[in-house]
Each structure stands twice: as C-alpha cells, then as structure tokens.
Amino acid sequence: MKKDLDRLMQERGIDVAVVRGVVKGNSTMFYIVNGAKMSHALVIKKRGEDPILLVGSMEREEAEESGLKTVDTAKYDYRKIMKDVGGDKIKAAVRYYETIFTEFGVTGNVAFYGQAGVGPNWVLLKALEEGIPGLNVMGEYDDDIFINARMTKDTDEVARIREVGKLTCETVQHLVDFVKSHELKGDTLVKSDGSPLTIGDCKCEIRLALAGRKLIEEVDTIFAIGRDAGIPHSRGNDPDPIQVGKTIVFDIFPQEQGGGYFFDFTRTFVVGEASKEILDTYAQLEECFDTVYAELKANEWGGRYQQMTCDIFERFGHETIRQNPQVRNGYVHGLGHGLGLDVHEKPRLSDFPGVKDVLEPGSVFTFEPGLYYPDKGGFGMRIEDVCYVTESNEIENLTNFPRDLVIEM
Amino acid sequence: MKKDLDRLMQERGIDVAVVRGVVKGNSTMFYIVNGAKMSHALVIKKRGEDPILLVGSMEREEAEESGLKTVDTAKYDYRKIMKDVGGDKIKAAVRYYETIFTEFGVTGNVAFYGQAGVGPNWVLLKALEEGIPGLNVMGEYDDDIFINARMTKDTDEVARIREVGKLTCETVQHLVDFVKSHELKGDTLVKSDGSPLTIGDCKCEIRLALAGRKLIEEVDTIFAIGRDAGIPHSRGNDPDPIQVGKTIVFDIFPQEQGGGYFFDFTRTFVVGEASKEILDTYAQLEECFDTVYAELKANEWGGRYQQMTCDIFERFGHETIRQNPQVRNGYVHGLGHGLGLDVHEKPRLSDFPGVKDVLEPGSVFTFEPGLYYPDKGGFGMRIEDVCYVTESNEIENLTNFPRDLVIEM
C-alpha cells in the first residue's frame, strides 16, 4: 500500500523517488498521481514527504485531480533554457532538471521510476549523473518500491477491482447468451444470414459489451478455439468459425476506462458436445483447481502452489514446465500473478528461481491452472479466478461465475 | 519509411539497433515487428540486414505474423542461467544478452530503442555496458532513426490512416446526430427521461460508435464544453450538461484496434445558437485556418506555418504563445504534428528552438489552429484536419467533414 513507500525507501537507502514519463500505460505514474488524467508528468517524492507533481500549463486542471501539490512547469521556461544552451537538447534537459532539483532539494540517492523511451532515458540519466553534482542516479532493476507497495491493496483498490470483476462476469454471461442465440447448421454456428458465426464476431460483441460498461480492452482479449486454445497466449483467429466440440478459451482482462484497475478471468467452453478426451481432461483440471485452491493460505509462498499443481498434473500423466521448460503439450505456465494497475504484478504464484512472493493480506492474485494440447488433440483449457487475501487472513474469491464447460444448444 | 533505416544507421554510426520491451504502447516495436501482436519481444537489426525477432515460446505464432525471422528464446534457458549465476537477476540478464549478442554478432556501436521501465532500463544498460566486452551501449535522445524513418509513410500506411479517418468522420457524424436527437428543455438538452444529456453520455455514445468500427480510444477523447473547451487538453467533465450557446471542443484521435495507426480530428460545436463573440472569433479562426492552409507546400519548414498563424492571430488582437510562453487566453499551442503509430510524431509544425522538421513527401500531419478564452469568455475553439504530402508534392486533406459551428435544434 502507498503508506509502505517511506519504509521501503528507508530500507533501500533511497532519499528521493522521481517518477517520469507518460501517464497512460505507466502504472507507477498512475499510482502516484492517483489516476489523474494528464498526458505527461514528473513527480518528486522525497522520503517522509508528500509527492509533488510537476506538469505543463495545459494540464493544470487534470493535475489538480491528483490531490497532490502541483507545480506548473511553464515557469521554468524551457524555451529560454534551450536558447541559453545554444539549442543542445541534452544540455537543456540537464539545466531544466537541475533547476527543478535545486528548488525542491533533490539530492543524494535519487532513484528514477516510470515508463519511458529506452534511448532517451539512457541518455538523460547518464547526462544527469555526469552533469548534476551531488546527484547519485539510481534505478531499481526489479521488484522496486512501487511494485512492492502495490502488491497489497487498500480497501478502495479492492472495491474497484471487485467492481471490474462484477462487470467482467456480466460481459462473459452476455457473450455466452450471444453464442446461444445462434443456430447450428451441421457442426457450425450460423448468423441470421446463414454465414458462420466467427471468433471475430464474438470479439466485436465482447468489445461492445465492455464499452457499454465503461471498461476497455487494454490488450486483445483471448478468444481462441481448437488448436489455438492450446497455445496459452494465442488471441484467436478472427475468421475462424465457432464449431461444435472444440474447446474455446475465453480469457478476458478488462481495465477501467482511461487506465486504472484490471480484472482477469478465464473460462473454457465447448459448444454443443464435448469428446470424452476433453471431458476427462477437464475433470482433471477441475480436480487440480479445487485441490490446490483449498490449500491456499495467507502469508504462504506462492511458489508452493505452483509445485502442488505440477505434482497433481504429473500424477495424471501430463508433462509440466517443471520437468521441461520448453514444454508445449501439458501444463506450460505459472499458476497465477498479482493483479491491479497492471495485469501481471506481484505476488506471483511461481517457483521460478528467485521468486519469493508470499500471499500477504491485501494481495489480489489470479489462480489459473490450464492444460494444453495444441499438437496432440488440438485443444486447450484453463480456468482462472481472482482471489483476495483479506486483512483477517482469509482467501476470498472475487470471481462469481460457474465453470460449466459445455454450452448446450 | 522503413527503407530509410539503413541509411540513418550509416549516417549516425550505428552498427546494430536493438529494440526491447512490450509491444503494446511501444510504437517503435510495433513498427519493426509489423504490428505482430505479442506481449514482449526483443528485436536485433544489424545495419544492412533484416531484423531478427526473439520471442518466448508462448507467442511463437503471433511472432510469425511479423514476417521476420524469429527465434524462440526458450532455448537460452533463462532458468538455468539464473541457477548458474546464483540467482542474481542482473548478472543473469547480462549472461542472457551476452549469449544472444554472441550468437548474432551484436557488437560495436549498439543503440537501444523501445519503451521500458525507467529504472530497469538504466540498470540493465549500465550492466551490459560494463559486462560485455566490445559493446558500446548507445541511445538516441531525440529524433531517433525510427522516429525519422516513420516521419514519411508508405502507401500502405497512408491507406490505413485514411481508413481510420473515414471511420472517425462517421463517428463524429454519428455523435452530431445523437445530440440532435435530443430535445431542448430551457437551454439544456434532455434525454427521454427528462434528465440532462451530459458530457459523459456523449462520451459513452462515442465509445460504442468506435467499438462498432473496430477503433479504440487509446487516450480519453476530448469532449469539453464552455470553460473546459478553453483549456486545450481538458477532456471534459462527465456530469456537465450539454447546454445551448456554449462551445464544445470535440477532439477525437482513434487508433486501430489492438494498437496501430491513429487519426486525429477536431471540430467545435455550439448547440442551438452562438453568441456574436463566439461567431466573430470563429470567423477569425476559420480565416486563419484557410489563409495558412493555402500556403502549405511540400518540403517547407513546418515552423513557418506556426509563425504565419501567430502573425494572423496577433493582427486580430489575440495574444499568442510566441509573445508569451505562459499564455492561457489566446493562441496557446503549436499548429500541428505528424500522425502515425503515435498521435504526436514528426513533422512538427512548430517554431520551437531546434525544430527543423520539413513537410517531406510521405508526411502525414495535423493542422489545428485554435483560440482559447477560459477566463475571459469561458469558451474555446479548434479546427483540426489531417494532411498528407503526396509523392507528387501535393497537399491532400484526409479529413472530409464540414466545419459548421452550430448544431441547429
């Protein structure tokens, strides 16, 4: 939570955190400016003090929504600085930052955060390191203070994720009803004009349903059928028809409009009738889901549940990523991940070397075992719910949707 | 255009360009992988050679859509590397990159591009610079080879922007019809239940219209009324009612679904009846628009048109950004910007120190004078069209929409 930032800065010897870059797609910036809708910003947070938001004149009203102390950057007159340094952009940037850093006492161990262009960021930080005396430019490679603060959510954040979850489940139900409203012709669903209902048609319906609920699809929804369903990140192929008996993996991760909190949800569907092979595999998936889910406990290492999942799947005879990092048929990914302003954050339910994340109270994470047979069988399946570890150490499931595999026609 | 990359690398002494990071929101990556829909990727482009795409197993099928030679990164076995270096993530990253760079002969002047986390990028590039012999880590601060290559568009790119433009104009017309379908009650538009039609209602209708056309709103559309219309980047306030006589600035910049090319469009509307002050100011804006537009020529410096715009507005008695960089009432921004995989790219129609962009054939740019009186008058207005400089040096307007100010009820 945000209140953890000062402690984390203290532990890591960081005097000042500087967040830079665009706001959209920059979850660290979004977090520190409380979702205020500017395009670009610079935030200075000294340890033990409130953050200060520096922003251009044109976005002064948006900046006020942050609730932070704001400074209009027009007063630094970048145009004049550019003239003073003879038009050298890098020198101008150093002069600009130096002016601001002097005004706000930014010195010592200064760590930089946010999202930015790889080249410009490299050149800028090198120039600041060389050009501003007393400034020790720092970066955190991984697991930074914001990622750690964000690992646990406060009540408002959980309420927002819960609401996106409710709207996500509505959207999925809407799509199931949409599919059911079509007729079968042979083993293909058809529209009123007799042409096949396609993956593309379903995705269009999903987008309309999301837009009507003030949600966005930040990255393409996964709605993949048959063999594509067997490749976990395949998003599905628009022209493919919806056919009886094939698995459809529907993995949807809507975000609040304008950037904000995500949900993440997967169900697997088969229209009409499923083969014995698919039904049997799905039964194993559900058994694994329920067995491991029942073991989830607050303050445990997330990797433990990945290992339990591998144990169970291997016992059923499926190859797992633990046995073969390049596995393509079997259980091929991690069990889950934190969810918030990014679709993938901490805590990770992974036994990957170095991952030590535990399921602290306040954590919100996905739980998503799956089995994939793109080559042998041409199918795939995954079930994904979102869990919240309450302040009283209980595991609450934020996903309220049945797991029925077959959509009966 | 992409074919310019080798020449630009040669001119700047770059042996290898390395593009890294996520694909979504990373226009450089999108450009080099031809829009292939992966989540993360690493691209190596040696001068004079085709780019090579390195991607995880799970996204191998998406990667193939790039048309590039692809390499599955599973073979580098990051898990084993992590064990070998005792779990040190930075050492592991250096070993990982070193293995790849050795295999593909990445050495000498190696410039890095893309979008990434500010801290991780700083730490990674510093570690690579120190840890890999023969590697000269470079970055371009501004105006990099990709930004320059992208400044001119090939026929396919222009066709895509043109199509987004057509769908954008349809969306705007849909919204005008939507507004007109409401009744007036006093000076406020009302819905069938008698409650006021709001900015939020209009934005919801815009999003549905975009979703139905396979377009997305990457950043919130600007639909701002009255005083908010006088603040160029104000996106509008959802609960505000649509009222007679106030200016509405409608600035919409949809993007192809899944990331891709943008359009950018602004019209100003007044419902019912406009005051003499607004009508007179709008007439001046139109006069300025038409006068400067008529002067646009291929291969001219874009800043020239910003200066002409300031000349005209100052003659009419409006304060301009040329006179006062902190101006809030008058003409407060640049005249336009290139448009493509980013909403704002080159060429810029700006006389800001150091901006030397010319309107080369293949350029696609916005042309958007505006006048803003948030404090004196509480209104604002802007007209924005998109122009294309054809290969035969003609200026083609890609925006086909009338400029009528008043929506008659």
mmCIF file of N, CA, C and O in Angstrom, chain A residues 333-384:
data_model
loop_
_atom_site.group_PDB
_atom_site.id
_atom_site.type_symbol
_atom_site.label_atom_id
_atom_site.label_comp_id
_atom_site.label_asym_id
_atom_site.label_seq_id
_atom_site.Cartn_x
_atom_site.Cartn_y
_atom_site.Cartn_z
ATOM 1 N N HIS A 333 2.718 -23.160 -17.938
ATOM 2 C CA HIS A 333 2.929 -21.801 -17.415
ATOM 3 C C HIS A 333 2.833 -21.772 -15.893
ATOM 4 O O HIS A 333 2.659 -22.814 -15.253
ATOM 5 N N GLY A 334 2.947 -20.576 -15.335
ATOM 6 C CA GLY A 334 2.827 -20.412 -13.891
ATOM 7 C C GLY A 334 1.365 -20.442 -13.456
ATOM 8 O O GLY A 334 0.450 -20.331 -14.279
ATOM 9 N N LEU A 335 1.155 -20.557 -12.149
ATOM 10 C CA LEU A 335 -0.201 -20.749 -11.636
ATOM 11 C C LEU A 335 -0.977 -19.437 -11.489
ATOM 12 O O LEU A 335 -2.209 -19.456 -11.493
ATOM 13 N N GLY A 336 -0.269 -18.307 -11.366
ATOM 14 C CA GLY A 336 -1.011 -17.068 -11.185
ATOM 15 C C GLY A 336 -0.100 -15.895 -10.926
ATOM 16 O O GLY A 336 1.129 -16.044 -10.860
ATOM 17 N N HIS A 337 -0.716 -14.740 -10.787
ATOM 18 C CA HIS A 337 0.041 -13.496 -10.639
ATOM 19 C C HIS A 337 -0.836 -12.452 -9.970
ATOM 20 O O HIS A 337 -2.067 -12.506 -10.084
ATOM 21 N N GLY A 338 -0.182 -11.488 -9.326
ATOM 22 C CA GLY A 338 -0.912 -10.368 -8.760
ATOM 23 C C GLY A 338 -1.620 -9.584 -9.853
ATOM 24 O O GLY A 338 -1.262 -9.667 -11.031
ATOM 25 N N LEU A 339 -2.617 -8.815 -9.434
ATOM 26 C CA LEU A 339 -3.490 -8.110 -10.359
ATOM 27 C C LEU A 339 -3.800 -6.752 -9.753
ATOM 28 O O LEU A 339 -4.082 -6.660 -8.559
ATOM 29 N N GLY A 340 -3.724 -5.699 -10.537
ATOM 30 C CA GLY A 340 -4.030 -4.371 -10.013
ATOM 31 C C GLY A 340 -4.011 -3.375 -11.139
ATOM 32 O O GLY A 340 -4.816 -3.456 -12.060
ATOM 33 N N LEU A 341 -3.077 -2.423 -11.089
ATOM 34 C CA LEU A 341 -2.934 -1.434 -12.161
ATOM 35 C C LEU A 341 -2.214 -2.050 -13.354
ATOM 36 O O LEU A 341 -2.186 -1.456 -14.429
ATOM 37 N N ASP A 342 -1.582 -3.191 -13.169
ATOM 38 C CA ASP A 342 -1.080 -3.998 -14.278
ATOM 39 C C ASP A 342 -1.789 -5.336 -14.235
ATOM 40 O O ASP A 342 -2.218 -5.784 -13.172
ATOM 41 N N VAL A 343 -1.885 -5.989 -15.399
ATOM 42 C CA VAL A 343 -2.495 -7.325 -15.407
ATOM 43 C C VAL A 343 -1.580 -8.317 -14.699
ATOM 44 O O VAL A 343 -2.047 -9.253 -14.073
ATOM 45 N N HIS A 344 -0.276 -8.098 -14.843
ATOM 46 C CA HIS A 344 0.677 -9.002 -14.196
ATOM 47 C C HIS A 344 1.505 -8.223 -13.189
ATOM 48 O O HIS A 344 2.286 -7.359 -13.570
ATOM 49 N N GLU A 345 1.301 -8.478 -11.915
ATOM 50 C CA GLU A 345 2.141 -7.838 -10.911
ATOM 51 C C GLU A 345 2.416 -8.847 -9.797
ATOM 52 O O GLU A 345 2.333 -10.059 -10.014
ATOM 53 N N LYS A 346 2.822 -8.361 -8.655
ATOM 54 C CA LYS A 346 3.110 -9.254 -7.531
ATOM 55 C C LYS A 346 1.855 -9.470 -6.696
ATOM 56 O O LYS A 346 1.007 -8.607 -6.663
ATOM 57 N N PRO A 347 1.706 -10.563 -6.004
ATOM 58 C CA PRO A 347 2.622 -11.696 -5.896
ATOM 59 C C PRO A 347 2.436 -12.711 -7.035
ATOM 60 O O PRO A 347 1.321 -12.922 -7.510
ATOM 61 N N ARG A 348 3.543 -13.299 -7.471
ATOM 62 C CA ARG A 348 3.487 -14.351 -8.480
ATOM 63 C C ARG A 348 3.379 -15.714 -7.815
ATOM 64 O O ARG A 348 4.072 -15.975 -6.827
ATOM 65 N N LEU A 349 2.520 -16.565 -8.353
ATOM 66 C CA LEU A 349 2.424 -17.938 -7.850
ATOM 67 C C LEU A 349 3.333 -18.783 -8.731
ATOM 68 O O LEU A 349 2.883 -19.521 -9.602
ATOM 69 N N SER A 350 4.629 -18.628 -8.497
ATOM 70 C CA SER A 350 5.635 -19.216 -9.370
ATOM 71 C C SER A 350 6.791 -19.734 -8.528
ATOM 72 O O SER A 350 7.150 -19.129 -7.524
ATOM 73 N N ASP A 351 7.374 -20.865 -8.960
ATOM 74 C CA ASP A 351 8.545 -21.390 -8.254
ATOM 75 C C ASP A 351 9.810 -21.109 -9.066
ATOM 76 O O ASP A 351 10.826 -21.764 -8.881
ATOM 77 N N PHE A 352 9.728 -20.147 -9.976
ATOM 78 C CA PHE A 352 10.868 -19.728 -10.765
ATOM 79 C C PHE A 352 11.976 -19.291 -9.791
ATOM 80 O O PHE A 352 11.675 -18.676 -8.765
ATOM 81 N N PRO A 353 13.252 -19.628 -10.115
ATOM 82 C CA PRO A 353 14.325 -19.283 -9.162
ATOM 83 C C PRO A 353 14.274 -17.797 -8.790
ATOM 84 O O PRO A 353 14.151 -16.946 -9.659
ATOM 85 N N GLY A 354 14.354 -17.518 -7.512
ATOM 86 C CA GLY A 354 14.393 -16.128 -7.059
ATOM 87 C C GLY A 354 13.037 -15.552 -6.688
ATOM 88 O O GLY A 354 12.965 -14.493 -6.079
ATOM 89 N N VAL A 355 11.963 -16.222 -7.067
ATOM 90 C CA VAL A 355 10.637 -15.683 -6.731
ATOM 91 C C VAL A 355 10.268 -16.094 -5.308
ATOM 92 O O VAL A 355 10.103 -17.286 -5.029
ATOM 93 N N LYS A 356 10.154 -15.102 -4.448
ATOM 94 C CA LYS A 356 9.893 -15.393 -3.036
ATOM 95 C C LYS A 356 8.559 -14.819 -2.559
ATOM 96 O O LYS A 356 8.290 -14.774 -1.367
ATOM 97 N N ASP A 357 7.734 -14.372 -3.509
ATOM 98 C CA ASP A 357 6.493 -13.692 -3.154
ATOM 99 C C ASP A 357 5.600 -14.537 -2.251
ATOM 100 O O ASP A 357 5.376 -15.713 -2.517
ATOM 101 N N VAL A 358 5.087 -13.889 -1.210
ATOM 102 C CA VAL A 358 4.117 -14.579 -0.357
ATOM 103 C C VAL A 358 2.749 -13.897 -0.480
ATOM 104 O O VAL A 358 2.651 -12.758 -0.918
ATOM 105 N N LEU A 359 1.724 -14.635 -0.106
ATOM 106 C CA LEU A 359 0.348 -14.151 -0.265
ATOM 107 C C LEU A 359 -0.048 -13.314 0.956
ATOM 108 O O LEU A 359 -0.820 -13.747 1.815
ATOM 109 N N GLU A 360 0.488 -12.102 1.008
ATOM 110 C CA GLU A 360 0.207 -11.236 2.160
ATOM 111 C C GLU A 360 -1.248 -10.761 2.175
ATOM 112 O O GLU A 360 -1.863 -10.616 1.120
ATOM 113 N N PRO A 361 -1.778 -10.466 3.355
ATOM 114 C CA PRO A 361 -3.105 -9.843 3.421
ATOM 115 C C PRO A 361 -3.092 -8.570 2.568
ATOM 116 O O PRO A 361 -2.128 -7.804 2.621
ATOM 117 N N GLY A 362 -4.141 -8.364 1.781
ATOM 118 C CA GLY A 362 -4.185 -7.233 0.856
ATOM 119 C C GLY A 362 -3.801 -7.623 -0.558
ATOM 120 O O GLY A 362 -4.026 -6.870 -1.504
ATOM 121 N N SER A 363 -3.230 -8.833 -0.715
ATOM 122 C CA SER A 363 -2.871 -9.299 -2.059
ATOM 123 C C SER A 363 -4.127 -9.637 -2.865
ATOM 124 O O SER A 363 -5.087 -10.189 -2.332
ATOM 125 N N VAL A 364 -4.081 -9.328 -4.148
ATOM 126 C CA VAL A 364 -5.107 -9.764 -5.090
ATOM 127 C C VAL A 364 -4.363 -10.496 -6.194
ATOM 128 O O VAL A 364 -3.421 -9.952 -6.770
ATOM 129 N N PHE A 365 -4.738 -11.734 -6.449
ATOM 130 C CA PHE A 365 -3.973 -12.527 -7.416
ATOM 131 C C PHE A 365 -4.873 -13.465 -8.210
ATOM 132 O O PHE A 365 -5.961 -13.817 -7.764
ATOM 133 N N THR A 366 -4.373 -13.865 -9.384
ATOM 134 C CA THR A 366 -5.111 -14.826 -10.188
ATOM 135 C C THR A 366 -4.686 -16.240 -9.817
ATOM 136 O O THR A 366 -3.574 -16.471 -9.343
ATOM 137 N N PHE A 367 -5.574 -17.176 -10.087
ATOM 138 C CA PHE A 367 -5.325 -18.587 -9.831
ATOM 139 C C PHE A 367 -5.801 -19.292 -11.092
ATOM 140 O O PHE A 367 -7.001 -19.320 -11.356
ATOM 141 N N GLU A 368 -4.856 -19.816 -11.910
ATOM 142 C CA GLU A 368 -5.262 -20.198 -13.258
ATOM 143 C C GLU A 368 -4.515 -21.403 -13.838
ATOM 144 O O GLU A 368 -3.747 -21.261 -14.780
ATOM 145 N N PRO A 369 -4.786 -22.586 -13.285
ATOM 146 C CA PRO A 369 -4.211 -23.772 -13.917
ATOM 147 C C PRO A 369 -4.831 -24.015 -15.302
ATOM 148 O O PRO A 369 -5.968 -23.614 -15.554
ATOM 149 N N GLY A 370 -4.059 -24.657 -16.170
ATOM 150 C CA GLY A 370 -4.566 -24.964 -17.507
ATOM 151 C C GLY A 370 -3.835 -26.152 -18.095
ATOM 152 O O GLY A 370 -2.751 -26.519 -17.631
ATOM 153 N N LEU A 371 -4.436 -26.767 -19.095
ATOM 154 C CA LEU A 371 -3.798 -27.903 -19.796
ATOM 155 C C LEU A 371 -3.913 -27.651 -21.298
ATOM 156 O O LEU A 371 -4.984 -27.258 -21.788
ATOM 157 N N TYR A 372 -2.816 -27.909 -22.004
ATOM 158 C CA TYR A 372 -2.735 -27.500 -23.415
ATOM 159 C C TYR A 372 -2.245 -28.653 -24.264
ATOM 160 O O TYR A 372 -1.188 -29.234 -23.973
ATOM 161 N N TYR A 373 -2.987 -28.954 -25.320
ATOM 162 C CA TYR A 373 -2.593 -29.998 -26.262
ATOM 163 C C TYR A 373 -2.753 -29.504 -27.706
ATOM 164 O O TYR A 373 -3.592 -30.012 -28.446
ATOM 165 N N PRO A 374 -1.976 -28.496 -28.090
ATOM 166 C CA PRO A 374 -2.123 -27.959 -29.449
ATOM 167 C C PRO A 374 -1.769 -29.008 -30.497
ATOM 168 O O PRO A 374 -2.425 -29.068 -31.552
ATOM 169 N N ASP A 375 -0.764 -29.844 -30.220
ATOM 170 C CA ASP A 375 -0.306 -30.804 -31.217
ATOM 171 C C ASP A 375 -1.051 -32.129 -31.070
ATOM 172 O O ASP A 375 -1.671 -32.611 -32.008
ATOM 173 N N LYS A 376 -1.032 -32.672 -29.832
ATOM 174 C CA LYS A 376 -1.743 -33.934 -29.594
ATOM 175 C C LYS A 376 -3.174 -33.606 -29.174
ATOM 176 O O LYS A 376 -3.422 -33.335 -28.016
ATOM 177 N N GLY A 377 -4.098 -33.570 -30.098
ATOM 178 C CA GLY A 377 -5.508 -33.376 -29.722
ATOM 179 C C GLY A 377 -6.085 -32.069 -30.245
ATOM 180 O O GLY A 377 -7.264 -31.986 -30.549
ATOM 181 N N GLY A 378 -5.260 -31.027 -30.344
ATOM 182 C CA GLY A 378 -5.753 -29.751 -30.877
ATOM 183 C C GLY A 378 -6.753 -29.090 -29.950
ATOM 184 O O GLY A 378 -7.797 -28.599 -30.375
ATOM 185 N N PHE A 379 -6.432 -29.075 -28.644
ATOM 186 C CA PHE A 379 -7.332 -28.361 -27.729
ATOM 187 C C PHE A 379 -6.544 -27.770 -26.575
ATOM 188 O O PHE A 379 -5.342 -28.069 -26.396
ATOM 189 N N GLY A 380 -7.196 -26.925 -25.808
ATOM 190 C CA GLY A 380 -6.587 -26.344 -24.624
ATOM 191 C C GLY A 380 -7.683 -25.919 -23.676
ATOM 192 O O GLY A 380 -8.846 -25.766 -24.069
ATOM 193 N N MET A 381 -7.338 -25.766 -22.391
ATOM 194 C CA MET A 381 -8.351 -25.385 -21.411
ATOM 195 C C MET A 381 -7.683 -24.705 -20.222
ATOM 196 O O MET A 381 -6.546 -25.022 -19.866
ATOM 197 N N ARG A 382 -8.373 -23.727 -19.664
ATOM 198 C CA ARG A 382 -7.849 -23.015 -18.492
ATOM 199 C C ARG A 382 -9.043 -22.500 -17.699
ATOM 200 O O ARG A 382 -10.078 -22.151 -18.288
ATOM 201 N N ILE A 383 -8.898 -22.500 -16.386
ATOM 202 C CA ILE A 383 -9.908 -21.889 -15.508
ATOM 203 C C ILE A 383 -9.171 -20.863 -14.671
ATOM 204 O O ILE A 383 -8.134 -21.176 -14.082
ATOM 205 N N GLU A 384 -9.668 -19.636 -14.630
ATOM 206 C CA GLU A 384 -8.974 -18.587 -13.879
ATOM 207 C C GLU A 384 -9.945 -17.792 -13.017
ATOM 208 O O GLU A 384 -10.893 -17.194 -13.531
#
